[in-house]
Coordinates of C-alpha atoms and ligand atoms in Angstrom, one line a residue:
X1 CA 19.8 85.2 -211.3
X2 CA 19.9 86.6 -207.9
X3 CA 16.7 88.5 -207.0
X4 CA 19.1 91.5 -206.2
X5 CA 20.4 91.4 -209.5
X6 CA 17.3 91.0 -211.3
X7 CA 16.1 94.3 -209.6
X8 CA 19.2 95.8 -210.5
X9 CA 18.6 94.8 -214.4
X10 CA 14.0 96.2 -214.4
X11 CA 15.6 99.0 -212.7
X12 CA 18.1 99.7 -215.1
X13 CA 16.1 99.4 -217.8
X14 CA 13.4 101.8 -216.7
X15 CA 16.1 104.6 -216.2
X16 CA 17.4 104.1 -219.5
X17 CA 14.3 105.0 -221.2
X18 CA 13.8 108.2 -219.4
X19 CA 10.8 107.2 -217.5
X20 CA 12.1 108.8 -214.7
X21 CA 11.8 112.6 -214.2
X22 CA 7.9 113.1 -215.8
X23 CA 4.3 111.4 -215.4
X24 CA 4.3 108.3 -217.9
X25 CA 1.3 108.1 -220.2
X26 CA 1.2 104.5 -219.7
X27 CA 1.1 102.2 -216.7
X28 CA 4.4 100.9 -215.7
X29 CA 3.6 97.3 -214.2
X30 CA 4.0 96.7 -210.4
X31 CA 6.9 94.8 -210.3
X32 CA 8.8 97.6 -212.1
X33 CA 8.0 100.0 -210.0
X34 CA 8.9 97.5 -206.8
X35 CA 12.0 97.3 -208.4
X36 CA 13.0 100.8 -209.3
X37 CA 12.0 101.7 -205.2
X38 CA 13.8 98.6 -203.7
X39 CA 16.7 99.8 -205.8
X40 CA 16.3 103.5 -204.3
X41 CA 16.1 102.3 -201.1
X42 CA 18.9 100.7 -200.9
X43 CA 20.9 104.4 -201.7
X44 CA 19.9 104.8 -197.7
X45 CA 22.2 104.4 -194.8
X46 CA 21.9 101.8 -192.1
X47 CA 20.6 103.0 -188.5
X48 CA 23.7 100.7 -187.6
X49 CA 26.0 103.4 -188.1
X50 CA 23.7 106.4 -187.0
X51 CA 25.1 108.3 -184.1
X52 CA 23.2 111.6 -184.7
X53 CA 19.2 110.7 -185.3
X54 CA 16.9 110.7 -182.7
X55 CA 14.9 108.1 -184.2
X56 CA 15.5 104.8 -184.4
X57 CA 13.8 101.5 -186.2
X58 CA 10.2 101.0 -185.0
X59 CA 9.3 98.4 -183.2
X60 CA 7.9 95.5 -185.4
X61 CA 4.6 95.4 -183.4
X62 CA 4.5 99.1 -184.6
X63 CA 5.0 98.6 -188.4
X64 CA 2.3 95.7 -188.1
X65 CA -0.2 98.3 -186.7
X66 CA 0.8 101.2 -188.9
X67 CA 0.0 99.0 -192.0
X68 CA -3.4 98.0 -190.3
X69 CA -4.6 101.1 -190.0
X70 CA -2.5 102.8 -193.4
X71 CA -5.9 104.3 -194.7
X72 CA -7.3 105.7 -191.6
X73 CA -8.1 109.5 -191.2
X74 CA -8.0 111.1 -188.1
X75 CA -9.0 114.4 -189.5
X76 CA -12.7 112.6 -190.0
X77 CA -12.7 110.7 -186.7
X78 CA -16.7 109.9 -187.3
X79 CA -15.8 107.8 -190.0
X80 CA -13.1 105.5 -188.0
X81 CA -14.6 105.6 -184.9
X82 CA -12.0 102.5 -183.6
X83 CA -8.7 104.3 -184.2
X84 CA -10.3 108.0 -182.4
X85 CA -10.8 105.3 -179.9
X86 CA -7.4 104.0 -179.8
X87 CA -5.9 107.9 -180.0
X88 CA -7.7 108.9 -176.9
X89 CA -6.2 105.4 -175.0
X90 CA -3.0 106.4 -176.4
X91 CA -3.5 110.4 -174.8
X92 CA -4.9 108.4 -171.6
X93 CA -1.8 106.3 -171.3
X94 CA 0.7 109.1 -172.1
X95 CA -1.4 111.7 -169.5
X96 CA -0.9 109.0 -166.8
X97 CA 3.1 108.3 -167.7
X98 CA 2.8 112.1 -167.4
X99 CA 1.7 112.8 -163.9
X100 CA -2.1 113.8 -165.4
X101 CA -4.7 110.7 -166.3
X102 CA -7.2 113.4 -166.9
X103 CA -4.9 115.1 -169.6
X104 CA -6.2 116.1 -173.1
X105 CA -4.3 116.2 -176.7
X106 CA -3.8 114.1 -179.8
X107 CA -1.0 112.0 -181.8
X108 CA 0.4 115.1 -184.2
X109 CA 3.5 114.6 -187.0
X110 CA 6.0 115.2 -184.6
X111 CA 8.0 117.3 -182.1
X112 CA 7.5 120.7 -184.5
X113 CA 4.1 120.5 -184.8
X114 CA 3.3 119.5 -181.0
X115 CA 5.8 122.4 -180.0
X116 CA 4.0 124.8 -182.6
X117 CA 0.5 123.6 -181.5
X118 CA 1.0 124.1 -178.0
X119 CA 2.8 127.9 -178.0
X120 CA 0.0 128.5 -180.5
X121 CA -2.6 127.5 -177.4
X122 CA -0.8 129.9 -174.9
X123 CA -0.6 132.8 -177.4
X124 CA -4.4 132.0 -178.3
X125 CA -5.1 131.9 -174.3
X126 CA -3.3 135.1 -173.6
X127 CA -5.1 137.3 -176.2
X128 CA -1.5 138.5 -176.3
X129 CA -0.7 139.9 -179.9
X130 CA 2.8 140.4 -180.9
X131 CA 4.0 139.1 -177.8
X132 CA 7.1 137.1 -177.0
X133 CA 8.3 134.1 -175.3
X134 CA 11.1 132.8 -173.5
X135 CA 12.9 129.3 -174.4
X136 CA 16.4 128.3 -173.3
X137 CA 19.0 129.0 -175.4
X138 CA 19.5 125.3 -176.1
X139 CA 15.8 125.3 -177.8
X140 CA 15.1 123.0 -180.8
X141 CA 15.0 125.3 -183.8
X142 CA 11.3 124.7 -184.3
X143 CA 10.8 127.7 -181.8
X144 CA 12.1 130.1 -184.8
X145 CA 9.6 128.8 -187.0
X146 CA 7.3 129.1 -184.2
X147 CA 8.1 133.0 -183.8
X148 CA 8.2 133.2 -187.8
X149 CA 4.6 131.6 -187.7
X150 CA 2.8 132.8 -184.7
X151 CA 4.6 136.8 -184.9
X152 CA 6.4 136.6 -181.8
X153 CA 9.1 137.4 -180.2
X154 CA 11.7 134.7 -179.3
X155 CA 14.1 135.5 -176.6
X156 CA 16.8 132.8 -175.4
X157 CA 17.8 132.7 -171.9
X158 CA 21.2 131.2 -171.6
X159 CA 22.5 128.4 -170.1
X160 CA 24.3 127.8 -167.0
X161 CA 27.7 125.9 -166.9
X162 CA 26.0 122.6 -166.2
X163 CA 24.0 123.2 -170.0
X164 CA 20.7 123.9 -168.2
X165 CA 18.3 126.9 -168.4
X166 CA 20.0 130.0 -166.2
X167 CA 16.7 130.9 -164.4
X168 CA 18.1 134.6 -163.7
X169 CA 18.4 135.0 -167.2
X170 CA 14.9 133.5 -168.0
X171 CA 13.9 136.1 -165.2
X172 CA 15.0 139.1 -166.9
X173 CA 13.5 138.5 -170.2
X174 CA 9.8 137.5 -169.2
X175 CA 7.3 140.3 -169.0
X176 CA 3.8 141.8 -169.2
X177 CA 4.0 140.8 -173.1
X178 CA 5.3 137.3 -172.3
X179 CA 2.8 134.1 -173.8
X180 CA 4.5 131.6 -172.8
X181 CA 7.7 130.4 -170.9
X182 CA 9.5 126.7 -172.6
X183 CA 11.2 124.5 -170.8
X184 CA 13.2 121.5 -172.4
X185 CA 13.2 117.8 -170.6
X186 CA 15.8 116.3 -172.4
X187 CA 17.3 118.8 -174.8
X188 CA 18.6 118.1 -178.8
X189 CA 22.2 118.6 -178.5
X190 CA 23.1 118.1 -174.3
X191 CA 19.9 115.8 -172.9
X192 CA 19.8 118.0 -169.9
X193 CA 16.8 118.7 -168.2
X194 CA 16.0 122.4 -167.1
X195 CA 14.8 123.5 -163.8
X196 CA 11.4 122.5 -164.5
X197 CA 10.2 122.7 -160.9
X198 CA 11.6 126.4 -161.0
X199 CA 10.0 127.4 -164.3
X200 CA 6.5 126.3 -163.1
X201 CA 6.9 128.5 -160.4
X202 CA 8.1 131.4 -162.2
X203 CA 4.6 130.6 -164.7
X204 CA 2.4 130.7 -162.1
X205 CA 3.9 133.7 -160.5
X206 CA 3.3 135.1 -163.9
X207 CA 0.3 134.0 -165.2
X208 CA 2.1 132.3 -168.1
X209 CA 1.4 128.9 -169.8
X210 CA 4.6 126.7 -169.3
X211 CA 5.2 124.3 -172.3
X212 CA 7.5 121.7 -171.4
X213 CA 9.6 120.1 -174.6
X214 CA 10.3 116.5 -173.8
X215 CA 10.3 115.6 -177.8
X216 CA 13.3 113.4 -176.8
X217 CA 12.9 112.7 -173.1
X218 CA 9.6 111.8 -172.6
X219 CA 10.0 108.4 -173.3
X220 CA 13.0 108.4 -171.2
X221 CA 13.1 110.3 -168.3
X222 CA 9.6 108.2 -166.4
X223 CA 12.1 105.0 -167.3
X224 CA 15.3 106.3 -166.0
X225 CA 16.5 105.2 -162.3
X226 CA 17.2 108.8 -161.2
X227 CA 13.8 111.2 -160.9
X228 CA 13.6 114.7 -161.9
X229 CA 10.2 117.2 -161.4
X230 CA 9.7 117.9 -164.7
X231 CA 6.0 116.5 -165.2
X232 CA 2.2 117.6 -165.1
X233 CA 3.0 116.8 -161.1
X234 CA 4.7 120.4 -161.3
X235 CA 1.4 122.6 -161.2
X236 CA 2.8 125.4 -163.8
X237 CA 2.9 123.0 -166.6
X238 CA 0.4 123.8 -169.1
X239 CA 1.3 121.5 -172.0
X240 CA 3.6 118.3 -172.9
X241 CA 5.3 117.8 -176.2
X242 CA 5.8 114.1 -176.2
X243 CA 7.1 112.0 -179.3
X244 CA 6.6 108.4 -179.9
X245 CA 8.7 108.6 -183.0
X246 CA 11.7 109.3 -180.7
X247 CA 12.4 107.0 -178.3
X248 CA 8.5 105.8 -178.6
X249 CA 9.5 103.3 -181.2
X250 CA 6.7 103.8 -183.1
X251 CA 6.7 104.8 -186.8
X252 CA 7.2 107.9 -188.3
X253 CA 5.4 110.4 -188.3
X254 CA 4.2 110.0 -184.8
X255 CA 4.2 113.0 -182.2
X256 CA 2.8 113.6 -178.8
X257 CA 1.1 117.1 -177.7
X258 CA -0.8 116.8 -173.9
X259 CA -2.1 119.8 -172.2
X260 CA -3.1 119.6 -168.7
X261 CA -6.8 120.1 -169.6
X262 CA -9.2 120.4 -172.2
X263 CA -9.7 124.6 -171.5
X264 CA -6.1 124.6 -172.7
X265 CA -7.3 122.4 -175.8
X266 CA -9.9 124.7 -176.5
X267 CA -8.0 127.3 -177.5
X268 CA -6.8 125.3 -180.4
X269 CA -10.3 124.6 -181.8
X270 CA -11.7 125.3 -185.3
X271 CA -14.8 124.8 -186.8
X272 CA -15.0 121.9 -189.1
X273 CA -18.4 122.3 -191.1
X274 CA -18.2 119.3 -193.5
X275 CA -16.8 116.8 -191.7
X276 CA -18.0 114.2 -189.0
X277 CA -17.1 116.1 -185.8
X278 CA -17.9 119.6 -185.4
X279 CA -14.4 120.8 -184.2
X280 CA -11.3 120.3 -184.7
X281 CA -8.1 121.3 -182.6
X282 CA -5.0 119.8 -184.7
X283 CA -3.0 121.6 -187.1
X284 CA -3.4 119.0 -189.9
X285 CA -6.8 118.2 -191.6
X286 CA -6.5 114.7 -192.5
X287 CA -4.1 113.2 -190.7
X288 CA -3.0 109.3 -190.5
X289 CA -4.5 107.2 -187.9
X290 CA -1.3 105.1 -188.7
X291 CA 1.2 106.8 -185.9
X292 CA -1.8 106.1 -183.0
X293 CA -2.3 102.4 -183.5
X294 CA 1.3 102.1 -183.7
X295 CA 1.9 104.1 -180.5
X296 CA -0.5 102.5 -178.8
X297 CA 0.9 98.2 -179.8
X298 CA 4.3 99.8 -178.7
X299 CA 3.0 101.1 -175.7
X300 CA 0.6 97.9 -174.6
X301 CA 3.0 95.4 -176.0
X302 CA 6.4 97.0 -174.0
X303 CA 4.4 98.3 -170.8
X304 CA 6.8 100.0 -168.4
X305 CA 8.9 97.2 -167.8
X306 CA 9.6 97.0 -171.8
X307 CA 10.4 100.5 -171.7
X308 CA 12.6 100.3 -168.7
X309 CA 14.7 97.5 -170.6
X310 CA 14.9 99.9 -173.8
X311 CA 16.0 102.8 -171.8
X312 CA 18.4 100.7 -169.6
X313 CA 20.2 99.3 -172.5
X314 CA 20.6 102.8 -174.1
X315 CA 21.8 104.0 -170.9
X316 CA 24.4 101.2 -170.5
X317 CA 25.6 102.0 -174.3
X318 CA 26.1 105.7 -173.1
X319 CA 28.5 104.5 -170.3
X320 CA 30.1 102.5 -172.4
X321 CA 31.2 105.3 -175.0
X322 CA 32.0 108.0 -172.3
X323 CA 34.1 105.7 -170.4
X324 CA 36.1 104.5 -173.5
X325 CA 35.8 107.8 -174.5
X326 CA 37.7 109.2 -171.3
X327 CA 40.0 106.3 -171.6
X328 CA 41.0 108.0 -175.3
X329 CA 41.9 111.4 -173.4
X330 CA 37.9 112.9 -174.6
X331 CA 35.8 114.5 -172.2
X332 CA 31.9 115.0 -172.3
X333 CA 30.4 118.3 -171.9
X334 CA 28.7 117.4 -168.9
X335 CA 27.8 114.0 -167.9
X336 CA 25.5 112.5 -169.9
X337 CA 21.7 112.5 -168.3
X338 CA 20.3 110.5 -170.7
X339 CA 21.7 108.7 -174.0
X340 CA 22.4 111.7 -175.4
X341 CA 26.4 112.6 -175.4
X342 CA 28.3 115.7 -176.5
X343 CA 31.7 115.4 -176.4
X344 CA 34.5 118.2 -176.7
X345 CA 37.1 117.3 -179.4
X346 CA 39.2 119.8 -181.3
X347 CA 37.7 121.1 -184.8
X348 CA 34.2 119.2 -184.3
X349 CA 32.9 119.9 -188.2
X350 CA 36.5 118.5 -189.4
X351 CA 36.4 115.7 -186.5
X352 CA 32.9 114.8 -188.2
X353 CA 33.8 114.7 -192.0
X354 CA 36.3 112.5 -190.8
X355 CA 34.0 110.1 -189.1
X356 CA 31.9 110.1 -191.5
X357 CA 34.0 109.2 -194.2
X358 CA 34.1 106.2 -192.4
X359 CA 30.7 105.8 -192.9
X360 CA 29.8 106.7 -189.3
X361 CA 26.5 109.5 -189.1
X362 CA 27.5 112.1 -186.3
X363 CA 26.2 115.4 -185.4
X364 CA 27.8 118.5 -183.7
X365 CA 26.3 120.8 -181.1
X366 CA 26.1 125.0 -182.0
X367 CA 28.3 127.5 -180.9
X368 CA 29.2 128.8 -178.1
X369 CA 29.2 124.8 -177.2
X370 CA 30.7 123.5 -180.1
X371 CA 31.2 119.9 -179.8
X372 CA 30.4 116.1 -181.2
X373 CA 26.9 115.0 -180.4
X374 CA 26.2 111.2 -180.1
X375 CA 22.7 110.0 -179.9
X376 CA 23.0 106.4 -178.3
X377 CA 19.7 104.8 -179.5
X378 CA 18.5 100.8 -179.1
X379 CA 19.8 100.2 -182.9
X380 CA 23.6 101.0 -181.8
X381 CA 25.1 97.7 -180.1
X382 CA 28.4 97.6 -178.0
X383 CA 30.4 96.3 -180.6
X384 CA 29.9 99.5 -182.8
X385 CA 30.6 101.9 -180.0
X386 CA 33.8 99.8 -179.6
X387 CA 34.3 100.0 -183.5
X388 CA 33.0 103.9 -183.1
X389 CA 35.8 104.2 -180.5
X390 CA 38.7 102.9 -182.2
X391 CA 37.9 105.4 -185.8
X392 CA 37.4 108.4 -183.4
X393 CA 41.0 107.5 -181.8
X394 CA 42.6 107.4 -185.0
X395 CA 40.9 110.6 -186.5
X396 CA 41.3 112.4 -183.7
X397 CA 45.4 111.4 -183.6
X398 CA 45.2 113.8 -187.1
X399 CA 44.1 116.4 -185.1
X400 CA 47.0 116.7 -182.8
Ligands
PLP1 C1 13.7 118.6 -177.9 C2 13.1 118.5 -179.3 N1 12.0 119.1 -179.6 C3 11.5 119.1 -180.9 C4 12.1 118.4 -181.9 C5 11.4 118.3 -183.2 O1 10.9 117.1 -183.5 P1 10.5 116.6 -185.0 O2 11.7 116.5 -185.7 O3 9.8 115.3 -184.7 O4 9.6 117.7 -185.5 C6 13.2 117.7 -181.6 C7 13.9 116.9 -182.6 O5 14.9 116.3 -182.4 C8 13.8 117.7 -180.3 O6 14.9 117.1 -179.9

C-alpha cells in the first residue's frame, strides 16, 4: 500500500472513533498522530498558486536553523546565551543594510508587533497621553489595532495620484498632540514608497518620532537597481519595521523592529525580576529564538548578492505579468515599484472569485482604489504567470 494511502486509512480510523474534538485519556501512538497531521496538511494550498501572500517558502538553510534552535527562549536570553548572540548579529546586520551599524532592536513575531512596538516607543517618548498619529492612508491595518491598543488617535493622510503619501495632507493633520508620524517603504496593497526624505523633515521640524514601515520592502528596496531615501541615512527616522518572514525568507514568525538608538529602545523597557536579564524591551515574554537563527543562515548564506538575485528574479516576474497584462487590454495602477502589482479590472471581488475558482489565491486593494492585487514572490515561476495570464483573459471576457 502506498504510504499516502496508508495515512489516509490511521487517519480515517482515528476520526471515526471520535478522537477528534476532546483530550483523549489515553495516548494515541506517534505514528497516528503523524498521520492524522500529514493528512491535515495536505487540506493546505500550494504557494504555487499564491498571488496574494506576502510570504513565501523559507529558505531551506532557514528551516535547518529553525529546527536547531526549536527550544530556545529569547524571553530568558541568560539561559541561551548563543542565540541572544546570534539576535544581536542579526540586529547588526539589518542596522548596517539599514543605513545605521550602530542601531538597536530585536527579531519580534512580525510586521504587527514591530509596528505596535515601535509607535508604542514614540508615544512612551512623548509623554503624550491620548494623542494621535498620522499614517498614510494606504497604512497596514495593524495601525487600528495600534490606536485600539495604545488610545490614540489614528488620522490617515491621503494619497496622491501616484498612490504615495500627499505630504499637504500629512501637514494638516499633525499637531501639538501628534506622537508619531508613519511612513510606509513598500506599502501592502500598491509597493509604493512614500516621501520618506520629506517626512523626516517634517519629524524633525516637529519633534516627532518617524516610524518607517518597510514590513514588505525592507528586504527589497537595498536590492533593487533604482535607490530611494527612505533609510536611517534620512536623519528623522526614529524606528525600522523590518520583516524577515516577508521577503527575508526566513520562517515564520520572524519580524524585524530597529530604532536608530538604544534611548529609543529604552522606552520600551520593563522590569523583568525573575528572569536572567534585568530588563526586558519586547512585547512577548518568551519568545522563540527559532525566527533569529533562521534570519541570520538566510542572511549569511544569501549575502547581498543572494538577495540581489531573489529580488531580481521577482522583479523580472513582475514585468512579465504587467506586460502580458497590458498586452490583455489591463492596466496597473501605477507602475509597479517593486513585485507588488495592482491592477484595475472591472468588478475586482467578482474578478477574484472567479480566479480563484481556478484555484489561483488573489487579493484586491480597498476602496477608493479598488483593484486586483498580485504579490509576485520567488515561489511564482514564469510559466504560472503565463498560466495566471491566460485564466485572467478568459474571466475577464465574462466581464465584458
Ligand atoms: C507594510 C506592512 N506592514 C505590516 C504588516 C503586518 O505584518 P505581519 O502580518 O507580519 O504582522 C504587513 C503585512 O503584510 C505589511 O505589508
Amino acid at each position: 500500500m502506498k504510504h499516502r494511502d496508508q495515512i489516509r486509512q490511521i487517519a480515517k480510523k482515528v476520526n471515526k472513533s471520535g478522537q477528534r474534538s476532546e483530550m483523549r485519556e489515553k495516548a494515541l501512538p506517534a505514528d497516528e498522530v503523524m498521520a492524522i497531521l500529514e493528512r491535515t496538511r495536505e487540506r493546505d494550498y500550494s504557494y504555487d498558486r499564491f498571488l496574494s501572500t506576502m510570504c513565501t517558502r523559507p529558505h531551506p538553510i532557514a528551516i535547518k536553523a529553525h529546527d536547531m534552535f526549536l527550544e530556545t527562549n529569547l524571553g530568558d536570553p541568560g539561559l541561551f546565551p548563543g542565540v541572544a548572540g546570534l539576535e544581536e548579529e542579526v540586529v547588526r546586520m539589518l542596522g548596517e543594510l539599514l543605513g545605521c551599524p550602530l542601531a538597536r532592536g530585536y527579531i519580534s513575531t512580525g510586521g504587527t508587533e514591530s509596528n505596535i512596538q515601535a509607535i508604542r516607543a514614540a508615544k512612551n517618548e512623548s509623554g503624550k497621553c491620548g494623542g494621535n498619529i498620522v499614517v498614510p492612508a494606504s497604512a497596514h491595518f495593524s495601525f487600528d489595532k495600534i490606536g485600539d491598543l495604545l488610545s490614540l488617535e489614528v488620522r490617515k493622510a491621503e494619497l496622491d495620484s501616484q498612490l504615495r503619501v500627499d505630504l499637504s495632507s500629512v501637514e494638516s493633520l499633525i499637531d501639538e498632540h501628534t506622537a508619531a508620524l508613519v511612513g510606509i517603504a513598500g506599502t501592502t496593497e500598491f509597493g509604493q514608497v512614500d516621501p520618506i526624505e520629506e517626512l523626516s523633515d517634517l519629524a524633525l521640524e516637529w519633534g516627532v518620532h518617524l516610524h518607517v514601515d518597510a514590513a514588505f520592502g525592507g528586504f527589497v528596496l537595498p536590492f533593487l537597481d533604482r535607490s530611494f531615501a527612505w533609510d536611517f541615512s534620512l536623519p528623522g527616522v526614529k524606528s525600522i519595521t523590518i520583516d524577515p518572514h516577508k521577503m527575508g525568507l526566513a520562517t515564520i514568525p520572524a519580524g524585524g523592529l530597529l530604532f536608530r538608538n538604544q534611548e529609543c529602545m529604552n522606552a520600551l523597557e520593563t522590569e523583568t525580576h525573575y528572569l536572567t536579564k534585568a530588563r526586558q524591551a519586547s512585547l512577548t515574554g518568551t519568545r522563540s529564538g527559532a525566527a533569529a537563527a533562521a534570519t541570520y543562515a538566510v542572511m549569511m548564506h544569501l549575502g547581498r548578492e543572494g538577495f540581489r538575485e531573489m529580488v531580481g528574479y521577482c522583479m523580472d516576474l513582475t514585468d512579465h505579468l504587467v506586460r502580458g497584462a497590458k498586452e490583455i487590454g489591463v492596466e496597473p495602477l501605477i507602475e509597479p515599484v517593486m513585485n507588488v502589482v495592482a491592477l484595475r479590472v472591472p468588478e475586482p471581488s467578482k474578478v477574484r472569485e472567479r480566479l480563484m475558482d481556478r484555484d489561483w489565491h488573489v487579493s484586491i486593494t480597498r476602496e477608493p482604489n479598488r483593484a486586483l492585487r498580485l504579490i509576485l514572490m520567488g515561489h511564482m515561476s514564469h510559466e504560472n504567470v503565463d498560466l495566471f495570464l491566460k485564466d485572467l483573459k478568459e474571466v475577464l471576457s465574462e466581464f465584458v
